[in-house]
Amino acid sequence: MAPIHDHPGEHAAAVPVRLLAIRDTPLSVDEVFRAVGDDAAGGIALFVGTVRNHDGGQDVGALGYSCHPSAEDELRRVAEKVVADFPVRALAAVHRVGELAVGDLAVVVAVACPHRAEAFDACRKLIDDLKHEVPIWKHQRFSDGTEEWVGAC
């Protein structure tokens, strides 16, 4: 009997990047989860980033995201690097831009891999690199009237 790792399902899929987008409309966890469905995946890791009501000890009153025109290209580059480093069966990532309210979904990413540990590691790498390398900026306005810009890269 052949070792498990010789099965085609143990390797990255031929076309693993299933959904990448930067949108000014509400995000859907269900859409991202459906996009990474794969019969060879034994683990799907999903991360949902939401707008919280505070940051740095201050109450957040309003928040907006904006991005550079190259953001989707950079998102694809980040996704393809994750695919190169992990046995990804399917990957999806969407980020919101525009004005958001507390509780809104700001980012949803998911990765499907043959095993759970790989899925967790790949998902963490995807969200961490997205936040550090994709040119998306957060503009926070605090309830005391102050504001700050937070750069993703």
Coordinates of C-alpha atoms in Angstrom, one line a residue:
M1 CA 0.0 0.0 0.0
A2 CA 1.3 3.5 -0.9
P3 CA 2.1 6.0 1.8
I4 CA -0.7 8.5 2.5
H5 CA 1.5 11.4 1.3
D6 CA 1.6 9.9 -2.2
H7 CA -2.2 10.5 -2.7
P8 CA -2.9 13.5 -5.0
G9 CA -5.2 14.9 -2.2
E10 CA -2.2 15.4 0.0
H11 CA -0.8 18.0 -2.3
A12 CA -1.8 21.5 -3.3
A13 CA -4.6 21.7 -5.8
A14 CA -4.0 22.8 -9.4
V15 CA -6.0 25.9 -8.9
P16 CA -6.2 26.6 -5.2
V17 CA -6.9 30.4 -5.2
R18 CA -10.7 30.4 -5.5
L19 CA -11.8 33.8 -4.3
L20 CA -9.9 37.1 -3.8
A21 CA -11.6 40.5 -3.6
I22 CA -11.5 43.9 -2.0
R23 CA -15.1 45.1 -1.8
D24 CA -17.1 48.1 -0.7
T25 CA -20.1 45.9 0.1
P26 CA -20.8 43.7 3.2
L27 CA -18.7 40.4 3.4
S28 CA -20.1 36.9 3.7
V29 CA -18.6 34.2 5.9
D30 CA -20.7 31.7 4.0
E31 CA -19.4 32.8 0.6
V32 CA -15.8 32.4 1.7
F33 CA -16.5 29.0 3.4
R34 CA -18.2 27.7 0.2
A35 CA -15.3 28.9 -1.9
V36 CA -12.8 26.7 -0.1
G37 CA -14.9 23.5 -0.1
D38 CA -12.7 20.6 -1.4
D39 CA -13.3 16.9 -1.0
A40 CA -9.6 16.3 -0.4
A41 CA -9.4 18.8 2.5
G42 CA -9.4 17.4 6.0
G43 CA -9.2 20.8 7.6
I44 CA -10.6 24.3 6.8
A45 CA -9.4 27.2 8.9
L46 CA -11.4 30.4 8.7
F47 CA -10.6 33.8 10.2
V48 CA -13.1 36.6 10.5
G49 CA -11.9 40.1 11.4
T50 CA -14.6 42.4 12.8
V51 CA -14.7 46.1 13.7
R52 CA -14.4 46.4 17.5
N53 CA -15.6 49.3 19.6
H54 CA -12.2 50.2 21.1
D55 CA -8.6 50.4 20.2
G56 CA -5.6 51.5 22.3
G57 CA -7.8 52.2 25.3
Q58 CA -10.1 54.6 23.4
D59 CA -13.7 54.1 22.2
V60 CA -14.0 53.8 18.4
G61 CA -16.9 55.9 17.1
A62 CA -16.4 55.3 13.4
L63 CA -14.0 53.5 11.1
G64 CA -13.2 53.4 7.4
Y65 CA -10.9 51.4 5.2
S66 CA -9.3 52.6 2.0
C67 CA -6.7 50.9 -0.3
H68 CA -4.2 51.6 -3.0
P69 CA -5.2 50.6 -6.5
S70 CA -2.6 47.8 -6.4
A71 CA -4.2 46.2 -3.3
E72 CA -5.9 43.3 -5.2
D73 CA -2.6 42.5 -7.0
E74 CA -0.8 42.5 -3.7
L75 CA -3.5 40.3 -2.2
R76 CA -3.0 37.8 -5.0
R77 CA 0.8 37.8 -4.5
V78 CA 0.3 37.1 -0.8
A79 CA -2.2 34.3 -1.6
E80 CA 0.1 32.7 -4.1
K81 CA 3.0 32.8 -1.6
V82 CA 0.8 30.9 0.9
V83 CA -0.1 28.4 -1.8
A84 CA 3.6 27.9 -2.6
D85 CA 4.5 27.3 1.1
F86 CA 1.6 25.0 2.1
P87 CA -0.3 22.1 0.6
V88 CA -3.4 24.4 0.0
R89 CA -6.4 22.7 -1.6
A90 CA -8.4 26.0 -1.6
L91 CA -7.9 29.6 -0.5
A92 CA -10.2 32.6 -0.3
A93 CA -9.7 36.1 1.1
V94 CA -12.0 39.2 1.0
H95 CA -11.4 42.6 2.6
R96 CA -13.9 45.4 3.0
V97 CA -13.2 49.0 2.2
G98 CA -15.4 52.1 2.9
E99 CA -17.2 53.1 6.1
L100 CA -17.9 50.3 8.6
A101 CA -19.8 50.1 11.8
V102 CA -18.9 48.3 15.0
G103 CA -19.5 44.6 14.5
D104 CA -19.2 44.7 10.7
L105 CA -16.9 42.1 9.0
A106 CA -13.7 43.8 7.9
V107 CA -11.9 40.7 6.5
V108 CA -12.7 37.0 5.9
V109 CA -10.0 34.5 4.9
A110 CA -10.1 30.7 4.7
V111 CA -7.7 28.0 3.7
A112 CA -8.4 24.3 3.1
C113 CA -5.6 21.8 3.4
P114 CA -5.3 18.0 3.7
H115 CA -4.8 18.3 7.5
R116 CA -5.9 20.7 10.2
A117 CA -2.4 21.8 11.3
E118 CA -1.5 22.8 7.8
A119 CA -4.8 24.7 7.5
F120 CA -4.3 26.6 10.7
D121 CA -0.7 27.5 9.8
A122 CA -1.6 28.6 6.2
C123 CA -4.6 30.6 7.4
R124 CA -2.5 32.4 10.0
K125 CA 0.2 33.1 7.4
L126 CA -2.5 34.4 5.0
I127 CA -4.1 36.9 7.4
D128 CA -0.8 38.0 8.9
D129 CA 0.8 38.7 5.5
L130 CA -2.4 40.3 4.2
K131 CA -2.3 42.7 7.2
H132 CA 1.4 43.5 6.8
E133 CA 1.8 43.6 3.0
V134 CA -1.4 44.6 1.3
P135 CA -1.8 48.4 1.1
I136 CA -5.1 48.8 3.0
W137 CA -5.4 51.5 5.5
K138 CA -7.7 51.9 8.5
H139 CA -8.9 55.4 9.5
Q140 CA -10.2 55.3 13.1
R141 CA -12.2 58.1 14.6
F142 CA -12.5 58.0 18.3
S143 CA -15.5 59.2 20.4
D144 CA -13.3 62.0 22.0
G145 CA -12.9 63.6 18.5
T146 CA -9.4 62.4 17.8
E147 CA -8.5 60.1 14.9
E148 CA -5.7 58.0 13.6
W149 CA -4.6 56.2 10.4
V150 CA -3.3 52.7 10.7
G151 CA -1.4 51.4 7.8
A152 CA -1.3 47.7 6.8
C153 CA 2.1 48.0 5.3

